[in-house]
Structures are given as C-alpha cells and as structure tokens.
Coordinates of N, CA and C in Angstrom, one line a residue:
Chain A
D23 N 0.9 -1.2 0.0 CA 0.0 0.0 0.0 C 0.9 1.2 0.0
A24 N 0.8 2.1 -1.1 CA 1.7 3.2 -1.2 C 1.2 4.4 -0.4
G25 N 0.0 4.3 0.2 CA -0.5 5.5 0.9 C -1.1 6.5 0.0
V26 N -1.4 7.6 0.6 CA -1.9 8.8 -0.2 C -0.7 9.5 -0.8
I27 N -0.8 9.7 -2.1 CA 0.4 10.3 -2.8 C 0.0 11.6 -3.3
Q28 N 0.8 12.6 -2.9 CA 0.6 14.0 -3.4 C 1.8 14.5 -4.2
S29 N 1.5 15.3 -5.2 CA 2.5 15.9 -6.0 C 2.1 17.3 -6.4
P30 N 3.1 18.2 -6.6 CA 4.5 18.1 -6.2 C 4.6 18.2 -4.7
R31 N 5.8 17.9 -4.2 CA 6.1 18.1 -2.7 C 6.3 19.5 -2.4
H32 N 6.9 20.2 -3.3 CA 7.1 21.7 -3.1 C 6.8 22.4 -4.4
E33 N 6.2 23.6 -4.3 CA 5.8 24.4 -5.4 C 6.1 25.8 -5.1
V34 N 6.9 26.5 -5.9 CA 7.2 27.9 -5.8 C 6.7 28.6 -7.1
T35 N 5.8 29.5 -6.9 CA 5.2 30.2 -8.1 C 5.1 31.7 -7.9
E36 N 5.0 32.4 -9.0 CA 4.8 33.8 -8.9 C 3.3 34.2 -8.7
M37 N 3.1 35.2 -8.0 CA 1.7 35.7 -7.8 C 1.0 35.9 -9.2
G38 N -0.2 35.4 -9.3 CA -1.0 35.5 -10.5 C -0.9 34.3 -11.4
Q39 N 0.0 33.4 -11.1 CA 0.1 32.1 -11.9 C -0.9 31.1 -11.4
E40 N -1.2 30.2 -12.2 CA -2.1 29.1 -11.9 C -1.3 28.0 -11.2
V41 N -1.8 27.4 -10.2 CA -1.2 26.3 -9.5 C -2.1 25.1 -9.4
T42 N -1.6 23.9 -9.7 CA -2.4 22.7 -9.6 C -1.7 21.7 -8.7
L43 N -2.4 21.3 -7.7 CA -1.9 20.3 -6.7 C -2.7 19.0 -7.0
R44 N -1.9 17.8 -6.9 CA -2.5 16.6 -7.3 C -2.5 15.6 -6.1
C45 N -3.5 14.7 -6.2 CA -3.6 13.7 -5.1 C -4.1 12.3 -5.6
K46 N -3.4 11.3 -5.2 CA -3.9 9.9 -5.5 C -4.3 9.3 -4.2
P47 N -5.6 9.0 -3.9 CA -5.9 8.4 -2.7 C -5.6 6.9 -2.6
I48 N -5.7 6.3 -1.5 CA -5.5 4.9 -1.3 C -6.6 4.1 -2.0
S49 N -6.2 3.1 -2.8 CA -7.2 2.3 -3.5 C -8.2 1.7 -2.6
G50 N -9.5 1.9 -2.9 CA -10.6 1.4 -2.1 C -11.2 2.4 -1.1
H51 N -10.5 3.5 -0.9 CA -11.0 4.6 -0.1 C -11.9 5.4 -1.0
N52 N -13.1 5.7 -0.5 CA -14.1 6.4 -1.3 C -14.4 7.8 -0.8
S53 N -13.7 8.3 0.2 CA -13.8 9.6 0.7 C -12.4 10.3 0.6
L54 N -12.4 11.5 0.0 CA -11.2 12.3 -0.1 C -11.4 13.7 0.4
F55 N -10.3 14.2 1.0 CA -10.4 15.5 1.7 C -9.2 16.3 1.3
W56 N -9.4 17.6 1.1 CA -8.3 18.5 0.9 C -8.3 19.5 2.2
Y57 N -7.1 19.5 2.8 CA -6.9 20.4 4.0 C -5.7 21.4 3.7
R58 N -5.8 22.5 4.3 CA -4.7 23.5 4.3 C -4.2 23.7 5.7
Q59 N -2.9 23.7 5.8 CA -2.3 24.0 7.1 C -1.6 25.3 7.2
T60 N -1.9 26.2 8.1 CA -1.2 27.4 8.3 C -1.0 27.6 9.8
M61 N 0.0 28.4 10.2 CA 0.3 28.6 11.6 C -0.9 29.1 12.4
M62 N -1.6 30.1 11.8 CA -2.6 30.8 12.5 C -3.9 29.9 12.7
R63 N -4.2 29.1 11.7 CA -5.5 28.4 11.7 C -5.4 26.9 11.8
G64 N -4.1 26.4 11.8 CA -4.0 24.9 11.9 C -4.4 24.3 10.6
L65 N -5.1 23.1 10.8 CA -5.6 22.4 9.6 C -7.0 22.7 9.3
E66 N -7.2 23.3 8.1 CA -8.6 23.7 7.7 C -9.0 22.8 6.6
L67 N -10.3 22.3 6.7 CA -10.8 21.5 5.6 C -11.3 22.5 4.5
L68 N -10.8 22.2 3.3 CA -11.2 23.0 2.2 C -12.5 22.4 1.5
I69 N -12.4 21.1 1.1 CA -13.4 20.4 0.4 C -13.3 18.9 0.6
Y70 N -14.4 18.2 0.6 CA -14.3 16.8 0.6 C -15.3 16.1 -0.4
F71 N -14.9 14.9 -0.9 CA -15.6 14.2 -1.9 C -16.0 12.8 -1.3
N72 N -17.2 12.3 -1.7 CA -17.6 11.0 -1.5 C -17.9 10.3 -2.8
N73 N -17.3 9.2 -3.1 CA -17.5 8.6 -4.4 C -17.4 9.6 -5.6
N74 N -16.3 10.4 -5.5 CA -16.0 11.3 -6.5 C -16.9 12.5 -6.6
V75 N -17.9 12.6 -5.8 CA -18.8 13.8 -5.8 C -18.5 14.7 -4.7
P76 N -18.4 16.0 -5.0 CA -18.1 17.0 -3.9 C -19.3 17.1 -3.0
I77 N -19.0 16.9 -1.7 CA -20.1 17.0 -0.7 C -20.1 18.3 0.0
D78 N -19.0 18.8 0.4 CA -19.0 20.1 1.1 C -17.8 20.9 0.7
D79 N -18.0 22.0 0.1 CA -16.9 22.9 -0.3 C -16.9 24.2 0.4
S80 N -17.6 24.2 1.6 CA -17.8 25.5 2.3 C -16.4 26.0 2.8
G81 N -15.4 25.2 2.9 CA -14.1 25.7 3.3 C -13.2 26.3 2.2
M82 N -13.7 26.2 1.0 CA -12.9 26.8 -0.1 C -12.9 28.3 0.1
P83 N -11.7 28.9 0.2 CA -11.7 30.3 0.5 C -12.4 31.3 -0.4
E84 N -12.3 31.1 -1.7 CA -12.9 32.0 -2.6 C -12.9 31.3 -4.0
D85 N -13.4 32.0 -5.0 CA -13.6 31.5 -6.3 C -12.3 31.1 -7.0
R86 N -11.2 31.6 -6.5 CA -9.9 31.3 -7.1 C -9.5 29.9 -6.9
F87 N -10.2 29.2 -5.9 CA -9.9 27.8 -5.6 C -11.0 26.9 -6.2
S88 N -10.5 25.8 -6.8 CA -11.4 24.8 -7.4 C -10.8 23.5 -7.2
A89 N -11.7 22.4 -7.1 CA -11.2 21.1 -6.9 C -12.1 20.1 -7.7
K90 N -11.4 19.1 -8.3 CA -12.1 18.1 -9.1 C -11.7 16.7 -8.6
M91 N -12.5 15.8 -8.9 CA -12.2 14.4 -8.7 C -12.8 13.6 -9.8
P92 N -12.1 13.5 -11.0 CA -12.7 12.9 -12.2 C -12.9 11.4 -12.1
N93 N -12.1 10.8 -11.2 CA -12.3 9.3 -11.0 C -11.8 9.0 -9.5
A94 N -12.0 7.7 -9.2 CA -11.7 7.3 -7.8 C -10.3 7.3 -7.4
S95 N -9.4 7.5 -8.4 CA -8.0 7.4 -8.1 C -7.2 8.7 -8.3
F96 N -7.9 9.9 -8.4 CA -7.2 11.1 -8.7 C -8.1 12.3 -8.4
S97 N -7.4 13.3 -7.8 CA -8.1 14.6 -7.5 C -7.1 15.7 -7.7
T98 N -7.6 16.9 -8.1 CA -6.8 18.1 -8.2 C -7.4 19.2 -7.4
L99 N -6.5 20.1 -6.9 CA -6.9 21.3 -6.3 C -6.2 22.4 -7.1
K100 N -6.9 23.3 -7.6 CA -6.4 24.4 -8.5 C -6.6 25.7 -7.9
I101 N -5.6 26.6 -8.0 CA -5.7 28.0 -7.5 C -5.3 28.8 -8.7
Q102 N -6.2 29.7 -9.1 CA -6.0 30.6 -10.2 C -6.8 31.8 -10.1
P103 N -6.2 33.0 -10.0 CA -4.7 33.2 -9.9 C -4.3 33.0 -8.4
S104 N -3.0 32.6 -8.3 CA -2.5 32.5 -6.9 C -2.1 33.8 -6.3
E105 N -2.1 33.9 -5.0 CA -1.7 35.1 -4.3 C -0.8 34.7 -3.1
P106 N 0.1 35.6 -2.7 CA 1.0 35.3 -1.6 C 0.3 34.7 -0.3
R107 N -0.9 35.1 0.0 CA -1.6 34.6 1.2 C -2.0 33.1 1.0
D108 N -1.9 32.6 -0.2 CA -2.2 31.2 -0.4 C -1.1 30.3 0.0
S109 N 0.1 30.9 0.3 CA 1.2 30.1 0.8 C 0.9 29.3 2.0
A110 N 1.1 28.0 2.0 CA 0.7 27.1 3.0 C 1.1 25.7 2.6
V111 N 0.9 24.7 3.5 CA 1.0 23.3 3.2 C -0.4 22.7 2.9
Y112 N -0.6 22.1 1.8 CA -1.8 21.5 1.4 C -1.8 20.0 1.5
F113 N -2.7 19.5 2.3 CA -2.7 18.0 2.5 C -4.0 17.4 1.9
C114 N -3.8 16.2 1.3 CA -4.9 15.4 0.8 C -5.0 14.2 1.8
A115 N -6.2 13.8 2.1 CA -6.4 12.6 2.9 C -7.5 11.8 2.4
S116 N -7.5 10.5 2.7 CA -8.6 9.6 2.2 C -9.0 8.7 3.3
K117 N -10.2 8.1 3.2 CA -10.7 7.1 4.1 C -11.8 6.3 3.5
K118 N -12.1 5.2 4.0 CA -13.3 4.4 3.6 C -14.5 5.1 4.3
R119 N -15.5 5.3 3.5 CA -16.7 5.9 4.0 C -17.3 4.9 5.0
D120 N -17.8 5.4 6.1 CA -18.4 4.7 7.2 C -17.4 3.8 8.0
S121 N -16.2 4.0 7.8 CA -15.2 3.4 8.6 C -14.9 4.3 9.8
D122 N -14.0 4.0 10.7 CA -13.7 4.9 11.7 C -13.0 6.2 11.1
Y123 N -12.7 7.1 12.0 CA -12.3 8.4 11.5 C -10.8 8.5 11.3
G124 N -10.1 7.4 11.2 CA -8.6 7.4 11.0 C -8.3 7.8 9.6
Y125 N -8.4 9.0 9.3 CA -8.0 9.4 7.9 C -6.5 9.1 7.7
T126 N -6.2 8.8 6.4 CA -4.8 8.6 6.0 C -4.4 9.9 5.2
F127 N -3.4 10.6 5.7 CA -3.0 11.8 5.0 C -1.8 11.5 4.1
G128 N -1.7 12.3 3.1 CA -0.5 12.3 2.2 C 0.6 13.2 2.9
S129 N 1.7 13.3 2.3 CA 2.9 14.1 2.9 C 2.7 15.6 2.7
G130 N 1.8 16.0 1.9 CA 1.5 17.4 1.7 C 2.3 18.0 0.5
T131 N 1.8 19.2 0.1 CA 2.5 20.0 -0.9 C 2.7 21.4 -0.2
R132 N 4.0 21.7 -0.1 CA 4.3 23.1 0.4 C 4.3 24.1 -0.7
L133 N 3.3 25.0 -0.7 CA 3.2 26.0 -1.7 C 3.7 27.3 -1.2
T134 N 4.5 27.9 -2.0 CA 5.0 29.3 -1.8 C 4.7 30.1 -3.0
V135 N 3.9 31.2 -2.7 CA 3.6 32.2 -3.8 C 4.3 33.5 -3.5
V136 N 5.2 33.8 -4.5 CA 6.0 35.0 -4.2 C 5.6 36.2 -5.1
Chain B
D25 N -13.7 31.6 13.4 CA -14.2 31.0 14.6 C -13.6 29.6 14.8
Q26 N -12.7 29.5 15.8 CA -12.0 28.3 16.0 C -12.8 27.4 16.9
Q27 N -13.4 26.4 16.4 CA -14.2 25.5 17.2 C -13.5 24.5 18.1
V28 N -12.2 24.3 17.6 CA -11.3 23.4 18.4 C -10.1 24.2 18.7
K29 N -9.7 24.3 20.0 CA -8.6 25.1 20.4 C -7.6 24.4 21.1
Q30 N -6.3 24.6 20.7 CA -5.2 24.1 21.5 C -4.4 25.4 21.9
N31 N -4.5 25.7 23.1 CA -4.0 27.0 23.6 C -2.5 27.1 23.8
S32 N -1.9 25.9 23.9 CA -0.5 25.9 24.1 C 0.2 25.5 22.8
P33 N 0.9 26.5 22.2 CA 1.6 26.2 20.9 C 2.7 25.3 21.1
S34 N 3.3 25.2 22.3 CA 4.5 24.4 22.4 C 4.6 23.9 23.9
L35 N 5.3 22.8 24.0 CA 5.4 22.1 25.4 C 6.7 21.4 25.4
S36 N 7.5 21.5 26.4 CA 8.7 20.8 26.6 C 8.6 19.9 27.8
V37 N 9.0 18.6 27.7 CA 8.9 17.7 28.8 C 10.2 16.8 28.9
Q38 N 10.6 16.5 30.1 CA 11.8 15.7 30.2 C 11.4 14.3 29.9
E39 N 12.4 13.6 29.2 CA 12.2 12.2 28.9 C 11.9 11.4 30.2
G40 N 10.9 10.5 30.0 CA 10.5 9.6 31.1 C 9.3 10.2 31.9
R41 N 9.1 11.5 31.8 CA 8.0 12.2 32.5 C 6.7 12.1 31.7
I42 N 5.7 12.6 32.3 CA 4.4 12.6 31.7 C 4.2 13.9 30.8
S43 N 3.7 13.7 29.6 CA 3.3 14.8 28.7 C 1.8 14.9 28.8
I44 N 1.3 16.1 28.9 CA -0.1 16.4 28.9 C -0.5 17.5 27.9
L45 N -1.2 17.1 26.9 CA -1.6 18.0 25.9 C -3.1 18.3 26.0
N46 N -3.5 19.5 25.9 CA -4.9 19.9 26.2 C -5.6 20.4 24.9
C47 N -6.9 20.3 24.9 CA -7.7 20.7 23.8 C -9.1 21.1 24.3
D48 N -9.6 22.2 23.8 CA -10.9 22.6 24.2 C -11.8 22.8 22.9
Y49 N -13.1 22.5 23.1 CA -13.9 22.7 21.9 C -15.2 23.5 22.3
T50 N -15.8 24.1 21.3 CA -17.0 24.9 21.6 C -18.3 24.4 21.1
N51 N -18.2 23.5 20.1 CA -19.4 23.0 19.4 C -19.9 21.8 20.2
S52 N -21.1 21.9 20.8 CA -21.6 20.8 21.6 C -22.1 19.6 20.8
M53 N -22.1 19.8 19.5 CA -22.5 18.7 18.6 C -21.4 17.7 18.3
F54 N -20.2 18.1 18.7 CA -19.1 17.2 18.5 C -19.3 16.0 19.4
D55 N -19.1 14.8 18.8 CA -19.3 13.6 19.7 C -18.2 12.5 19.4
Y56 N -17.2 12.9 18.7 CA -16.1 11.9 18.5 C -14.8 12.8 18.4
F57 N -13.8 12.3 19.0 CA -12.6 13.2 19.1 C -11.4 12.3 18.8
L58 N -10.4 12.9 18.2 CA -9.2 12.2 17.8 C -8.0 13.1 18.0
W59 N -6.8 12.4 18.2 CA -5.5 13.0 18.2 C -4.7 12.5 17.1
Y60 N -4.0 13.4 16.4 CA -3.1 13.1 15.3 C -1.7 13.6 15.7
K61 N -0.7 12.9 15.2 CA 0.7 13.3 15.5 C 1.3 13.6 14.1
K62 N 2.1 14.6 14.1 CA 2.7 15.0 12.8 C 4.2 15.3 13.0
Y63 N 5.0 14.6 12.2 CA 6.4 14.8 12.1 C 6.7 15.8 11.0
P64 N 7.8 16.6 11.0 CA 8.2 17.5 9.9 C 8.2 16.8 8.6
A65 N 7.7 17.5 7.6 CA 7.7 17.0 6.2 C 6.9 15.7 6.0
E66 N 6.0 15.4 6.9 CA 5.1 14.3 6.8 C 3.7 14.7 7.0
G67 N 2.7 13.9 6.6 CA 1.3 14.2 6.9 C 1.0 13.7 8.3
P68 N -0.1 14.3 8.9 CA -0.5 13.8 10.2 C -0.9 12.3 10.2
T69 N -0.6 11.6 11.3 CA -1.0 10.2 11.4 C -1.9 10.1 12.6
F70 N -2.9 9.2 12.5 CA -3.9 9.0 13.5 C -3.2 8.3 14.7
L71 N -3.5 8.8 15.9 CA -2.9 8.3 17.2 C -3.9 7.6 18.0
I72 N -4.9 8.3 18.4 CA -5.9 7.7 19.4 C -7.2 8.5 19.3
S73 N -8.3 7.9 19.6 CA -9.6 8.5 19.5 C -10.5 8.2 20.7
I74 N -11.6 8.9 20.9 CA -12.5 8.7 22.0 C -13.9 9.1 21.5
S75 N -14.9 8.3 21.9 CA -16.3 8.6 21.6 C -16.8 9.4 22.8
S76 N -17.8 10.2 22.6 CA -18.4 11.0 23.7 C -19.1 10.1 24.7
I77 N -19.3 8.8 24.4 CA -20.0 8.0 25.4 C -19.0 7.5 26.5
K78 N -17.7 7.8 26.2 CA -16.7 7.4 27.2 C -16.0 8.6 27.7
D79 N -15.3 8.4 28.8 CA -14.5 9.5 29.4 C -13.0 9.2 29.4
K80 N -12.6 8.0 28.9 CA -11.2 7.7 28.9 C -11.0 6.6 27.9
N81 N -9.9 6.7 27.1 CA -9.5 5.6 26.2 C -8.0 5.5 26.3
E82 N -7.5 4.3 26.4 CA -6.1 4.0 26.6 C -5.5 3.1 25.5
D83 N -4.3 3.5 25.1 CA -3.6 2.6 24.1 C -2.2 2.7 24.4
G84 N -1.7 1.7 25.1 CA -0.3 1.7 25.5 C 0.1 2.9 26.3
R85 N 1.1 3.7 25.8 CA 1.5 4.9 26.6 C 0.6 6.0 26.5
F86 N -0.4 5.9 25.6 CA -1.2 7.1 25.3 C -2.6 6.9 25.9
T87 N -3.1 7.9 26.6 CA -4.5 7.9 27.2 C -5.1 9.2 26.8
V88 N -6.3 9.2 26.4 CA -7.1 10.4 26.1 C -8.3 10.4 27.1
F89 N -8.4 11.6 27.7 CA -9.5 11.8 28.7 C -10.5 12.9 28.1
L90 N -11.8 12.6 28.3 CA -12.8 13.6 27.8 C -13.7 14.0 28.9
N91 N -13.8 15.3 29.1 CA -14.7 16.0 30.0 C -15.7 16.7 29.3
K92 N -16.9 16.1 29.0 CA -17.9 16.7 28.2 C -18.5 18.0 28.8
S93 N -18.7 18.0 30.1 CA -19.3 19.2 30.7 C -18.4 20.4 30.5
A94 N -17.1 20.1 30.6 CA -16.1 21.3 30.4 C -15.7 21.5 28.9
K95 N -16.2 20.6 28.1 CA -15.8 20.6 26.7 C -14.3 20.6 26.5
H96 N -13.7 19.7 27.2 CA -12.2 19.6 27.3 C -11.8 18.2 27.1
L97 N -10.7 18.0 26.4 CA -10.0 16.7 26.3 C -8.5 16.9 26.4
S98 N -7.9 15.8 26.9 CA -6.5 15.9 27.1 C -5.9 14.6 26.6
L99 N -4.6 14.6 26.2 CA -3.8 13.5 25.8 C -2.7 13.4 26.8
H100 N -2.6 12.2 27.4 CA -1.5 11.9 28.3 C -0.5 10.9 27.7
I101 N 0.8 11.2 27.7 CA 1.8 10.3 27.2 C 2.7 10.0 28.4
V102 N 2.8 8.7 28.7 CA 3.6 8.4 29.8 C 4.2 6.9 29.7
P103 N 5.5 6.7 29.8 CA 6.5 7.8 29.9 C 6.8 8.4 28.6
S104 N 7.2 9.7 28.5 CA 7.5 10.4 27.3 C 8.9 9.9 26.8
Q105 N 8.9 9.8 25.5 CA 10.2 9.3 24.8 C 10.6 10.3 23.7
P106 N 11.9 10.3 23.4 CA 12.3 11.3 22.4 C 11.6 11.2 21.1
G107 N 11.2 10.0 20.7 CA 10.4 9.8 19.4 C 9.0 10.4 19.5
D108 N 8.6 10.9 20.7 CA 7.3 11.5 20.8 C 7.3 13.0 20.4
S109 N 8.5 13.5 20.2 CA 8.7 14.9 19.8 C 8.0 15.1 18.4
A110 N 7.0 15.9 18.3 CA 6.2 16.1 17.1 C 5.2 17.2 17.4
V111 N 4.4 17.5 16.4 CA 3.2 18.4 16.6 C 2.0 17.5 16.7
Y112 N 1.2 17.8 17.7 CA 0.0 17.0 18.0 C -1.2 17.9 17.7
F113 N -2.1 17.3 16.9 CA -3.4 18.0 16.6 C -4.5 17.3 17.2
C114 N -5.4 18.0 17.8 CA -6.7 17.6 18.3 C -7.7 17.8 17.2
A115 N -8.7 16.8 17.1 CA -9.7 17.0 16.0 C -11.0 16.5 16.6
A116 N -12.1 17.0 16.0 CA -13.4 16.6 16.5 C -14.4 16.5 15.3
V117 N -15.4 15.7 15.5 CA -16.4 15.5 14.4 C -17.7 15.3 15.0
S118 N -18.8 15.7 14.3 CA -20.1 15.5 14.7 C -20.7 14.3 13.9
N119 N -21.1 13.3 14.6 CA -21.4 12.0 14.0 C -22.9 12.0 13.5
F120 N -23.2 12.9 12.7 CA -24.6 12.9 12.1 C -24.4 12.8 10.6
G121 N -23.8 11.8 10.1 CA -23.5 11.6 8.7 C -22.5 12.6 8.1
N122 N -21.8 13.2 9.0 CA -20.9 14.2 8.6 C -19.4 13.7 8.8
E123 N -18.6 13.7 7.8 CA -17.3 13.2 8.0 C -16.2 14.3 8.2
K124 N -16.7 15.5 8.3 CA -15.7 16.6 8.4 C -15.0 16.6 9.8
L125 N -13.7 16.5 9.7 CA -12.9 16.6 10.9 C -12.5 18.1 11.1
T126 N -12.8 18.6 12.3 CA -12.4 20.0 12.6 C -11.1 19.9 13.5
F127 N -10.0 20.5 13.0 CA -8.8 20.4 13.8 C -8.5 21.6 14.6
G128 N -7.7 21.4 15.6 CA -7.1 22.6 16.3 C -5.8 23.0 15.6
T129 N -5.1 24.0 16.2 CA -3.9 24.6 15.6 C -2.7 23.8 15.9
G130 N -2.8 22.8 16.8 CA -1.6 22.0 17.1 C -0.8 22.5 18.3
T131 N -0.1 21.5 18.9 CA 0.9 21.8 20.0 C 2.2 21.1 19.6
R132 N 3.3 21.8 19.6 CA 4.5 21.2 19.4 C 5.1 20.7 20.7
L133 N 5.3 19.4 20.7 CA 5.8 18.7 21.9 C 7.3 18.4 21.7
T134 N 8.1 18.8 22.6 CA 9.6 18.5 22.5 C 10.0 17.7 23.8
I135 N 10.5 16.5 23.6 CA 11.0 15.7 24.7 C 12.5 15.9 24.9
I136 N 12.8 16.3 26.0 CA 14.2 16.6 26.3 C 14.9 15.4 26.9
P137 N 16.0 14.9 26.2 CA 16.6 13.7 26.7 C 17.3 13.9 28.1

C-alpha cells in the first residue's frame, strides 16, 4: 500500500500564476479530503468528496480555488490566480466511508507564492 | 471562529516524565474526538480517539480523557520518549452523517533527553 500520494512536494510560483496540486488516494478509499495547514489556523478543511462527488466545499476560501475528482484514483486542487496569502502546506487525505475516522494523510504540498 | 482550540503552541517535557496536551472545543454537537501526530515534512497520522460515550481511552503509553461538561479533552503520554517529539493535533467530528474533521492549531511537543 503506497499510501496517499501527493505531487508536487514543493511548489514555488509567482503571484498571478495558476497552481495545480495533485492527489492519488488509497485504493478502495471512497472519501477524499483537501486540507490546508497554516500557523494561525492549523488544519482547515477546504473540500471533501464521497465517491468522486463534492459533498462540502464550504471551506474553499474563494472562487480562485477549485477542486475536481474525475475518478476514484485522482483529485486536483487548483488555484487561479495564486496570491502570496495562499502560501501554506496543502494536505490530501482519504478514508473508507463509514469506517472509523482514522484518515490517512499524504505528505503534503508546500506551496510558496512570491 | 476556531471551534477546536489548542491554547499551548508548544510544550517541553523531560524524557520519562508525563506529557499532557490539552484541547478545548466549543461545538456541543461534536461527539467523537481524535488526536493526530505530525512529524516534519510528513502528513498527520492517527494516534488515538474517543467517543463521547466514554471519558477515557487508553492505548499503550497514550491515554485520552474527555470531560464533556467542560468541553475539554487531554492526551497523556507516559513515559515520554524522544520519538514523541512532534506536533499533536486535536480533532473533532459530529457523527450525524458528517465526515468533516475539525482540527485545532496544534501543539509542538519536545521531549528533552
């Protein structure tokens, strides 16, 4: 089991550029979550999917953020245009729906917008 | 509005002693609580959890206590070991078909050899 795989591990981009973060959940897990970690707010849930369908995107900061899950093995989080305040570590996590709440997190993508 | 609060950003404890990490929550709908541990450059990993029908759950060196009336939970690690040095996140969820985990801001625990 390779775990939850995120790419890239690090991303440095200029303000105004489009950024795409990628996630491959664990096979058989049908819930997928995108979190953002900042010093001030800790881990914030941005959006989550069940069976590839977005269930709750109330944590998405604004229209510049969008997420897709075209199939059970892949999800993207896109920021367009990026701003310096988007700099954070973005985590993807997955779990089996109706299992316990032990989410499995990926190693994260550290995004720096300059 | 931070519904799960960890008011101590950092904590240092001597090896072999007890580490106590605290967490407070404001949402009375939360009924399941978890602790996650995070090492640098890694994602958080699940450590231990507790349901609101219990007031204590133990797993080896780790014990979580829940005080529902005070809306407070704590994680006890005894004895503390150098490998316990990490950031610990408290998380909570409302079990009404809702899978959203709400996390605190984390406490950085440093075990001093």
